[in-house]
PDB file of C-alpha atoms in Angstrom:
ATOM      1  CA  MET D  25      -7.714 -45.006 -39.667  1.00  0.00           C
ATOM      2  CA  LYS D  26      -5.901 -46.420 -42.460  1.00  0.00           C
ATOM      3  CA  ARG D  27      -6.547 -45.460 -45.737  1.00  0.00           C
ATOM      4  CA  LYS D  28      -7.735 -49.071 -46.838  1.00  0.00           C
ATOM      5  CA  SER D  29     -10.040 -49.236 -43.845  1.00  0.00           C
ATOM      6  CA  TRP D  30     -11.373 -45.765 -45.930  1.00  0.00           C
ATOM      7  CA  ARG D  31     -11.938 -47.538 -48.444  1.00  0.00           C
ATOM      8  CA  ASN D  32     -13.602 -50.991 -47.168  1.00  0.00           C
ATOM      9  CA  THR D  33     -16.238 -48.134 -45.687  1.00  0.00           C
ATOM     10  CA  ALA D  34     -16.746 -46.065 -48.707  1.00  0.00           C
ATOM     11  CA  ARG D  35     -17.461 -48.855 -50.774  1.00  0.00           C
ATOM     12  CA  LEU D  36     -19.975 -50.568 -48.294  1.00  0.00           C
ATOM     13  CA  PHE D  37     -21.300 -46.855 -48.245  1.00  0.00           C
ATOM     14  CA  LEU D  38     -21.713 -46.892 -51.792  1.00  0.00           C
ATOM     15  CA  ALA D  39     -22.957 -50.158 -52.727  1.00  0.00           C
ATOM     16  CA  SER D  40     -25.761 -49.239 -50.265  1.00  0.00           C
ATOM     17  CA  LEU D  41     -26.712 -45.954 -51.613  1.00  0.00           C
ATOM     18  CA  ILE D  42     -26.697 -47.319 -55.230  1.00  0.00           C
ATOM     19  CA  LEU D  43     -29.267 -50.187 -53.556  1.00  0.00           C
ATOM     20  CA  LEU D  44     -31.766 -47.474 -51.909  1.00  0.00           C
ATOM     21  CA  VAL D  45     -31.383 -44.971 -54.131  1.00  0.00           C
ATOM     22  CA  LEU D  46     -31.225 -45.710 -57.717  1.00  0.00           C
ATOM     23  CA  PRO D  47     -34.000 -48.010 -59.146  1.00  0.00           C
ATOM     24  CA  PRO D  48     -33.104 -50.739 -61.959  1.00  0.00           C
ATOM     25  CA  THR D  49     -34.182 -48.752 -64.311  1.00  0.00           C
ATOM     26  CA  THR D  50     -31.813 -46.446 -64.267  1.00  0.00           C
ATOM     27  CA  TRP D  51     -28.694 -48.404 -63.936  1.00  0.00           C
ATOM     28  CA  ALA D  52     -29.472 -48.807 -67.797  1.00  0.00           C
ATOM     29  CA  GLN D  53     -29.673 -45.364 -68.265  1.00  0.00           C
ATOM     30  CA  THR D  54     -26.103 -43.961 -66.218  1.00  0.00           C
ATOM     31  CA  GLY D  55     -24.477 -44.309 -69.238  1.00  0.00           C
ATOM     32  CA  LYS D  56     -26.960 -41.623 -71.207  1.00  0.00           C
ATOM     33  CA  VAL D  57     -27.269 -39.731 -67.943  1.00  0.00           C
ATOM     34  CA  LYS D  58     -23.203 -39.480 -67.905  1.00  0.00           C
ATOM     35  CA  ALA D  59     -22.585 -38.193 -71.630  1.00  0.00           C
ATOM     36  CA  LYS D  60     -25.970 -35.745 -70.906  1.00  0.00           C
ATOM     37  CA  THR D  61     -24.319 -34.190 -68.092  1.00  0.00           C
ATOM     38  CA  LYS D  62     -20.515 -33.898 -68.946  1.00  0.00           C
ATOM     39  CA  THR D  63     -21.355 -30.906 -70.835  1.00  0.00           C
ATOM     40  CA  ALA D  64     -23.428 -29.389 -68.211  1.00  0.00           C
ATOM     41  CA  ASN D  65     -20.704 -29.848 -65.853  1.00  0.00           C
ATOM     42  CA  LYS D  66     -18.379 -27.839 -67.393  1.00  0.00           C
ATOM     43  CA  HIS D  67     -20.344 -24.500 -66.650  1.00  0.00           C
ATOM     44  CA  ARG D  68     -21.410 -25.525 -63.598  1.00  0.00           C
ATOM     45  CA  ALA D  69     -19.937 -24.601 -60.308  1.00  0.00           C
ATOM     46  CA  SER D  70     -18.166 -27.358 -58.167  1.00  0.00           C
ATOM     47  CA  ALA D  71     -21.050 -29.031 -55.937  1.00  0.00           C
ATOM     48  CA  PRO D  72     -19.970 -29.787 -51.990  1.00  0.00           C
ATOM     49  CA  PRO D  73     -18.910 -33.160 -51.438  1.00  0.00           C
ATOM     50  CA  ALA D  74     -21.702 -35.941 -50.792  1.00  0.00           C
ATOM     51  CA  MET D  75     -20.245 -36.736 -47.663  1.00  0.00           C
ATOM     52  CA  GLN D  76     -17.152 -36.554 -45.520  1.00  0.00           C
ATOM     53  CA  ILE D  77     -15.418 -39.386 -43.552  1.00  0.00           C
ATOM     54  CA  ILE D  78     -14.089 -36.918 -40.586  1.00  0.00           C
ATOM     55  CA  GLU D  79     -11.402 -38.349 -38.248  1.00  0.00           C
ATOM     56  CA  ASN D  80     -10.137 -36.047 -35.285  1.00  0.00           C
ATOM     57  CA  GLY D  81     -11.740 -33.250 -37.106  1.00  0.00           C
ATOM     58  CA  ILE D  82      -9.852 -33.482 -40.174  1.00  0.00           C
ATOM     59  CA  VAL D  83     -11.554 -34.494 -43.936  1.00  0.00           C
ATOM     60  CA  VAL D  84      -9.813 -37.726 -44.392  1.00  0.00           C
ATOM     61  CA  ALA D  85     -12.444 -38.813 -47.474  1.00  0.00           C
ATOM     62  CA  GLU D  86     -14.940 -37.582 -49.533  1.00  0.00           C
ATOM     63  CA  ILE D  87     -17.613 -39.185 -51.614  1.00  0.00           C
ATOM     64  CA  ASN D  88     -18.927 -36.930 -54.341  1.00  0.00           C
ATOM     65  CA  LEU D  89     -21.216 -37.468 -57.310  1.00  0.00           C
ATOM     66  CA  HIS D  90     -20.094 -37.010 -60.677  1.00  0.00           C
ATOM     67  CA  GLY D  91     -21.863 -37.724 -63.691  1.00  0.00           C
ATOM     68  CA  GLY D  92     -24.693 -39.834 -62.128  1.00  0.00           C
ATOM     69  CA  GLU D  93     -21.637 -42.011 -60.111  1.00  0.00           C
ATOM     70  CA  LEU D  94     -20.175 -41.872 -56.368  1.00  0.00           C
ATOM     71  CA  VAL D  95     -16.701 -41.757 -56.950  1.00  0.00           C
ATOM     72  CA  LEU D  96     -14.181 -41.466 -53.550  1.00  0.00           C
ATOM     73  CA  SER D  97     -11.536 -39.395 -53.212  1.00  0.00           C
ATOM     74  CA  TYR D  98      -8.863 -38.234 -50.337  1.00  0.00           C
ATOM     75  CA  PRO D  99      -8.426 -34.591 -50.367  1.00  0.00           C
ATOM     76  CA  ALA D 100      -4.853 -33.511 -51.104  1.00  0.00           C
ATOM     77  CA  SER D 101      -4.654 -31.540 -46.897  1.00  0.00           C
ATOM     78  CA  THR D 102      -5.370 -34.801 -45.297  1.00  0.00           C
ATOM     79  CA  VAL D 103      -2.601 -36.535 -47.602  1.00  0.00           C
ATOM     80  CA  ALA D 104      -0.262 -33.694 -46.553  1.00  0.00           C
ATOM     81  CA  GLN D 105      -1.311 -33.927 -42.695  1.00  0.00           C
ATOM     82  CA  THR D 106      -0.893 -37.648 -42.886  1.00  0.00           C
ATOM     83  CA  THR D 107       2.815 -37.319 -44.013  1.00  0.00           C
ATOM     84  CA  LYS D 108       3.794 -34.453 -41.662  1.00  0.00           C
ATOM     85  CA  ALA D 109       2.179 -36.653 -38.481  1.00  0.00           C
ATOM     86  CA  ALA D 110       4.288 -39.326 -39.935  1.00  0.00           C
ATOM     87  CA  LYS D 111       7.211 -36.967 -39.917  1.00  0.00           C
ATOM     88  CA  THR D 112       6.866 -35.879 -36.823  1.00  0.00           C
ATOM     89  CA  THR D 113       5.995 -39.477 -34.873  1.00  0.00           C
ATOM     90  CA  LYS D 114       9.606 -40.213 -36.389  1.00  0.00           C
ATOM     91  CA  THR D 115      11.352 -37.520 -35.389  1.00  0.00           C
ATOM     92  CA  ALA D 116      10.142 -38.009 -31.653  1.00  0.00           C
ATOM     93  CA  ARG D 117      11.232 -41.503 -32.002  1.00  0.00           C
ATOM     94  CA  ARG D 118      14.521 -40.202 -32.710  1.00  0.00           C
ATOM     95  CA  GLN D 119      14.623 -38.286 -29.186  1.00  0.00           C
ATOM     96  CA  PRO D 120      17.256 -39.570 -26.628  1.00  0.00           C
ATOM     97  CA  PRO D 121      15.494 -40.456 -23.414  1.00  0.00           C
ATOM     98  CA  SER D 122      15.462 -38.509 -20.630  1.00  0.00           C
ATOM     99  CA  GLN D 123      19.436 -37.611 -19.116  1.00  0.00           C
ATOM    100  CA  ALA D 124      19.613 -39.384 -15.555  1.00  0.00           C
ATOM    101  CA  ILE D 125      20.212 -36.918 -12.824  1.00  0.00           C
ATOM    102  CA  HIS D 126      24.642 -35.711 -12.707  1.00  0.00           C
ATOM    103  CA  ASP D 127      24.252 -33.495  -9.911  1.00  0.00           C
ATOM    104  CA  PRO D 128      24.946 -35.364  -6.424  1.00  0.00           C
ATOM    105  CA  VAL D 129      23.244 -33.447  -4.759  1.00  0.00           C
ATOM    106  CA  GLN D 130      20.235 -33.562  -6.446  1.00  0.00           C
ATOM    107  CA  LEU D 131      20.567 -37.589  -6.638  1.00  0.00           C
ATOM    108  CA  TYR D 132      21.052 -38.382  -3.008  1.00  0.00           C
ATOM    109  CA  ASP D 133      18.964 -35.133  -1.747  1.00  0.00           C
ATOM    110  CA  PRO D 134      15.749 -37.400  -1.502  1.00  0.00           C
ATOM    111  CA  VAL D 135      17.413 -40.567   0.422  1.00  0.00           C
ATOM    112  CA  ILE D 136      18.854 -37.908   2.318  1.00  0.00           C
ATOM    113  CA  ARG D 137      16.024 -36.047   3.647  1.00  0.00           C
ATOM    114  CA  GLU D 138      14.607 -39.259   4.447  1.00  0.00           C
ATOM    115  CA  ALA D 139      17.687 -39.992   6.952  1.00  0.00           C
ATOM    116  CA  ALA D 140      17.182 -36.621   8.252  1.00  0.00           C
ATOM    117  CA  TRP D 141      13.542 -37.263   8.959  1.00  0.00           C
ATOM    118  CA  ARG D 142      13.584 -40.865  10.704  1.00  0.00           C
ATOM    119  CA  TYR D 143      16.347 -39.461  13.394  1.00  0.00           C
ATOM    120  CA  GLY D 144      15.096 -35.976  13.894  1.00  0.00           C
ATOM    121  CA  MET D 145      18.215 -34.159  11.913  1.00  0.00           C
ATOM    122  CA  ASP D 146      17.899 -31.506   9.683  1.00  0.00           C
ATOM    123  CA  PRO D 147      18.858 -32.318   5.798  1.00  0.00           C
ATOM    124  CA  ASP D 148      20.757 -29.335   5.103  1.00  0.00           C
ATOM    125  CA  LEU D 149      22.763 -30.692   8.109  1.00  0.00           C
ATOM    126  CA  LEU D 150      23.650 -33.725   6.640  1.00  0.00           C
ATOM    127  CA  HIS D 151      24.308 -32.458   3.359  1.00  0.00           C
ATOM    128  CA  ALA D 152      27.139 -29.715   4.975  1.00  0.00           C
ATOM    129  CA  VAL D 153      28.593 -33.024   6.557  1.00  0.00           C
ATOM    130  CA  ILE D 154      28.708 -34.636   3.118  1.00  0.00           C
ATOM    131  CA  LYS D 155      30.323 -32.031   1.277  1.00  0.00           C
ATOM    132  CA  VAL D 156      32.816 -31.722   3.954  1.00  0.00           C
ATOM    133  CA  GLU D 157      33.650 -35.432   4.365  1.00  0.00           C
ATOM    134  CA  SER D 158      33.345 -36.748   1.071  1.00  0.00           C
ATOM    135  CA  ASN D 159      32.068 -33.744  -1.647  1.00  0.00           C
ATOM    136  CA  TYR D 160      29.035 -36.416  -2.381  1.00  0.00           C
ATOM    137  CA  ASN D 161      31.921 -39.184  -3.490  1.00  0.00           C
ATOM    138  CA  PRO D 162      30.354 -42.715  -2.426  1.00  0.00           C
ATOM    139  CA  HIS D 163      33.228 -44.468  -2.855  1.00  0.00           C
ATOM    140  CA  ALA D 164      35.667 -42.550  -1.141  1.00  0.00           C
ATOM    141  CA  VAL D 165      38.059 -44.044   1.509  1.00  0.00           C
ATOM    142  CA  SER D 166      40.517 -42.168   3.322  1.00  0.00           C
ATOM    143  CA  PRO D 167      43.698 -43.259   4.831  1.00  0.00           C
ATOM    144  CA  LYS D 168      42.630 -44.469   7.956  1.00  0.00           C
ATOM    145  CA  GLY D 169      39.761 -46.646   6.606  1.00  0.00           C
ATOM    146  CA  ALA D 170      36.324 -44.314   6.938  1.00  0.00           C
ATOM    147  CA  THR D 171      33.920 -45.110   4.415  1.00  0.00           C
ATOM    148  CA  GLY D 172      31.569 -43.604   1.723  1.00  0.00           C
ATOM    149  CA  LEU D 173      29.863 -40.401   1.592  1.00  0.00           C
ATOM    150  CA  MET D 174      29.798 -39.431   5.277  1.00  0.00           C
ATOM    151  CA  GLN D 175      33.114 -41.224   5.879  1.00  0.00           C
ATOM    152  CA  ILE D 176      32.239 -43.771   8.504  1.00  0.00           C
ATOM    153  CA  MET D 177      34.936 -45.596  10.257  1.00  0.00           C
ATOM    154  CA  PRO D 178      34.447 -49.393   9.974  1.00  0.00           C
ATOM    155  CA  ALA D 179      34.583 -49.418  14.068  1.00  0.00           C
ATOM    156  CA  THR D 180      31.768 -47.197  14.389  1.00  0.00           C
ATOM    157  CA  GLY D 181      30.342 -49.227  11.295  1.00  0.00           C
ATOM    158  CA  VAL D 182      30.152 -52.241  13.309  1.00  0.00           C
ATOM    159  CA  GLU D 183      28.543 -50.528  16.531  1.00  0.00           C
ATOM    160  CA  LEU D 184      25.639 -49.652  14.247  1.00  0.00           C
ATOM    161  CA  GLY D 185      25.320 -52.943  13.338  1.00  0.00           C
ATOM    162  CA  PHE D 186      26.622 -53.694   9.790  1.00  0.00           C
ATOM    163  CA  ALA D 187      28.435 -57.325   9.458  1.00  0.00           C
ATOM    164  CA  ASN D 188      30.731 -55.896   6.910  1.00  0.00           C
ATOM    165  CA  PRO D 189      31.325 -52.251   7.181  1.00  0.00           C
ATOM    166  CA  ARG D 190      33.541 -51.987   4.585  1.00  0.00           C
ATOM    167  CA  ARG D 191      31.480 -53.466   1.848  1.00  0.00           C
ATOM    168  CA  ASP D 192      28.268 -52.310   3.280  1.00  0.00           C
ATOM    169  CA  LEU D 193      29.412 -48.601   3.694  1.00  0.00           C
ATOM    170  CA  LEU D 194      29.877 -48.024   0.304  1.00  0.00           C
ATOM    171  CA  ILE D 195      26.333 -48.462  -0.818  1.00  0.00           C
ATOM    172  CA  PRO D 196      25.153 -44.964  -0.489  1.00  0.00           C
ATOM    173  CA  ALA D 197      21.445 -45.352   1.340  1.00  0.00           C
ATOM    174  CA  ASN D 198      23.589 -47.847   4.006  1.00  0.00           C
ATOM    175  CA  ASN D 199      26.250 -44.816   4.423  1.00  0.00           C
ATOM    176  CA  ILE D 200      23.584 -42.100   4.785  1.00  0.00           C
ATOM    177  CA  ASP D 201      21.648 -44.201   7.087  1.00  0.00           C
ATOM    178  CA  ALA D 202      24.507 -44.349   9.505  1.00  0.00           C
ATOM    179  CA  GLY D 203      25.950 -41.304   9.408  1.00  0.00           C
ATOM    180  CA  ALA D 204      22.541 -39.361  10.347  1.00  0.00           C
ATOM    181  CA  ARG D 205      21.785 -42.024  12.791  1.00  0.00           C
ATOM    182  CA  TYR D 206      25.694 -41.859  14.257  1.00  0.00           C
ATOM    183  CA  LEU D 207      25.299 -37.903  14.380  1.00  0.00           C
ATOM    184  CA  ALA D 208      21.751 -37.656  15.647  1.00  0.00           C
ATOM    185  CA  TRP D 209      23.316 -40.159  19.061  1.00  0.00           C
ATOM    186  CA  LEU D 210      26.555 -37.434  19.400  1.00  0.00           C
ATOM    187  CA  LYS D 211      24.422 -34.654  19.515  1.00  0.00           C
ATOM    188  CA  ASP D 212      21.805 -36.255  22.128  1.00  0.00           C
ATOM    189  CA  GLN D 213      25.071 -37.417  24.119  1.00  0.00           C
ATOM    190  CA  PHE D 214      25.934 -33.708  23.919  1.00  0.00           C
ATOM    191  CA  ASP D 215      22.661 -32.217  25.112  1.00  0.00           C
ATOM    192  CA  GLY D 216      22.223 -30.752  21.480  1.00  0.00           C
ATOM    193  CA  ASP D 217      25.493 -29.032  20.819  1.00  0.00           C
ATOM    194  CA  LEU D 218      26.182 -28.904  17.652  1.00  0.00           C
ATOM    195  CA  SER D 219      29.763 -28.085  17.313  1.00  0.00           C
ATOM    196  CA  LEU D 220      31.137 -31.028  20.245  1.00  0.00           C
ATOM    197  CA  ALA D 221      28.585 -33.413  17.826  1.00  0.00           C
ATOM    198  CA  LEU D 222      30.388 -32.476  14.973  1.00  0.00           C
ATOM    199  CA  ALA D 223      33.745 -32.401  16.783  1.00  0.00           C
ATOM    200  CA  ALA D 224      33.204 -35.835  18.004  1.00  0.00           C
ATOM    201  CA  TYR D 225      32.078 -37.019  14.316  1.00  0.00           C
ATOM    202  CA  ASN D 226      35.666 -36.014  13.305  1.00  0.00           C
ATOM    203  CA  ALA D 227      37.949 -36.750  15.993  1.00  0.00           C
ATOM    204  CA  GLY D 228      36.102 -39.575  18.071  1.00  0.00           C
ATOM    205  CA  ILE D 229      33.713 -39.428  21.185  1.00  0.00           C
ATOM    206  CA  GLY D 230      36.502 -40.290  23.476  1.00  0.00           C
ATOM    207  CA  ALA D 231      38.833 -37.284  22.524  1.00  0.00           C
ATOM    208  CA  VAL D 232      36.085 -34.452  22.685  1.00  0.00           C
ATOM    209  CA  THR D 233      34.897 -36.314  26.093  1.00  0.00           C
ATOM    210  CA  ARG D 234      38.329 -35.985  27.429  1.00  0.00           C
ATOM    211  CA  ASN D 235      39.289 -32.495  26.197  1.00  0.00           C
ATOM    212  CA  GLN D 236      35.959 -29.981  25.128  1.00  0.00           C
ATOM    213  CA  ALA D 237      38.250 -27.246  24.185  1.00  0.00           C
ATOM    214  CA  LEU D 238      38.454 -27.483  20.633  1.00  0.00           C
ATOM    215  CA  SER D 239      41.246 -25.531  20.124  1.00  0.00           C
ATOM    216  CA  ASN D 240      43.478 -28.305  20.834  1.00  0.00           C
ATOM    217  CA  TYR D 241      42.422 -30.188  17.981  1.00  0.00           C
ATOM    218  CA  PRO D 242      42.518 -27.552  15.102  1.00  0.00           C
ATOM    219  CA  GLU D 243      41.913 -29.990  12.164  1.00  0.00           C
ATOM    220  CA  THR D 244      38.589 -30.825  13.938  1.00  0.00           C
ATOM    221  CA  SER D 245      37.900 -27.296  14.922  1.00  0.00           C
ATOM    222  CA  LYS D 246      38.642 -26.355  11.177  1.00  0.00           C
ATOM    223  CA  TYR D 247      35.804 -29.083  10.308  1.00  0.00           C
ATOM    224  CA  VAL D 248      33.492 -27.460  12.762  1.00  0.00           C
ATOM    225  CA  ARG D 249      33.578 -24.507  10.949  1.00  0.00           C
ATOM    226  CA  SER D 250      33.463 -25.793   7.373  1.00  0.00           C
ATOM    227  CA  VAL D 251      30.528 -28.042   8.583  1.00  0.00           C
ATOM    228  CA  LEU D 252      28.695 -25.075  10.208  1.00  0.00           C
ATOM    229  CA  ASP D 253      29.392 -22.141   7.691  1.00  0.00           C
ATOM    230  CA  LEU D 254      28.205 -24.599   4.644  1.00  0.00           C
ATOM    231  CA  TYR D 255      25.040 -25.318   7.359  1.00  0.00           C
ATOM    232  CA  ARG D 256      24.260 -21.438   8.014  1.00  0.00           C
ATOM    233  CA  GLN D 257      24.309 -20.607   4.459  1.00  0.00           C
ATOM    234  CA  ALA D 258      21.975 -23.513   3.572  1.00  0.00           C
ATOM    235  CA  GLU D 259      19.482 -21.605   6.148  1.00  0.00           C
ATOM    236  CA  LEU D 260      20.405 -18.378   5.135  1.00  0.00           C
ATOM    237  CA  THR D 261      19.358 -19.272   1.502  1.00  0.00           C
ATOM    238  CA  ALA D 262      16.040 -21.475   2.078  1.00  0.00           C
ATOM    239  CA  LEU D 263      14.979 -17.979   4.540  1.00  0.00           C
ATOM    240  CA  LEU D 264      15.875 -15.959   1.746  1.00  0.00           C
ATOM    241  CA  ARG D 265      13.775 -18.163  -0.837  1.00  0.00           C
ATOM    242  CA  ALA D 266      11.235 -18.036   1.571  1.00  0.00           C
ATOM    243  CA  ARG D 267      10.421 -14.557   1.941  1.00  0.00           C
ATOM    244  CA  TYR D 268      11.266 -13.637  -2.292  1.00  0.00           C
TER     245      TYR D 268
END
């Protein structure tokens, strides 16, 4: 309630109270009563307010009887609280908006979890692949043309249904979905062998099919070890959190 509205309310109350309480003969005697009680009031303890206007548990205005007249006043505490509230509101408005998420792991985690659930994969495994493939860079493009977070080759993108893979796979949600779907398919092709599925993801399914020995592909062997190490670390961290 604003101060102006308090005054209007008090004035209406004052007029009503005068009409109801004070008879016409009293109006003429108001000056005399005021003069007689002026001296006595100096030695009399302050009387409690005739009426208090309270808002949200705070006294915002008082109506007192002084010398036969009703007087509207505003307690000093009310003014101080109003000023403090105004300053607090002004300071709150100056606060900067909430910062955007800059951690790529947190940023892409909801999309990764949704894709993992869709294709029956472990989200921690997808996180490990993305970390090794692009370090969470959605704009990464390899010299051979592998694109996006999960470094999908354009030919693989076409097989997965993208008309323009070089453009479409730069969209993080598309890239994560394509990578999760492709890795799940490779895992099925190798009867659940995750090492062979990861090797095929890196070197191509044809190369791994022709030679199951990963030792002939040092770069691919290093890639598989890196992904599996990150994946096992995530599993161990989750286990420790669950226990402690």
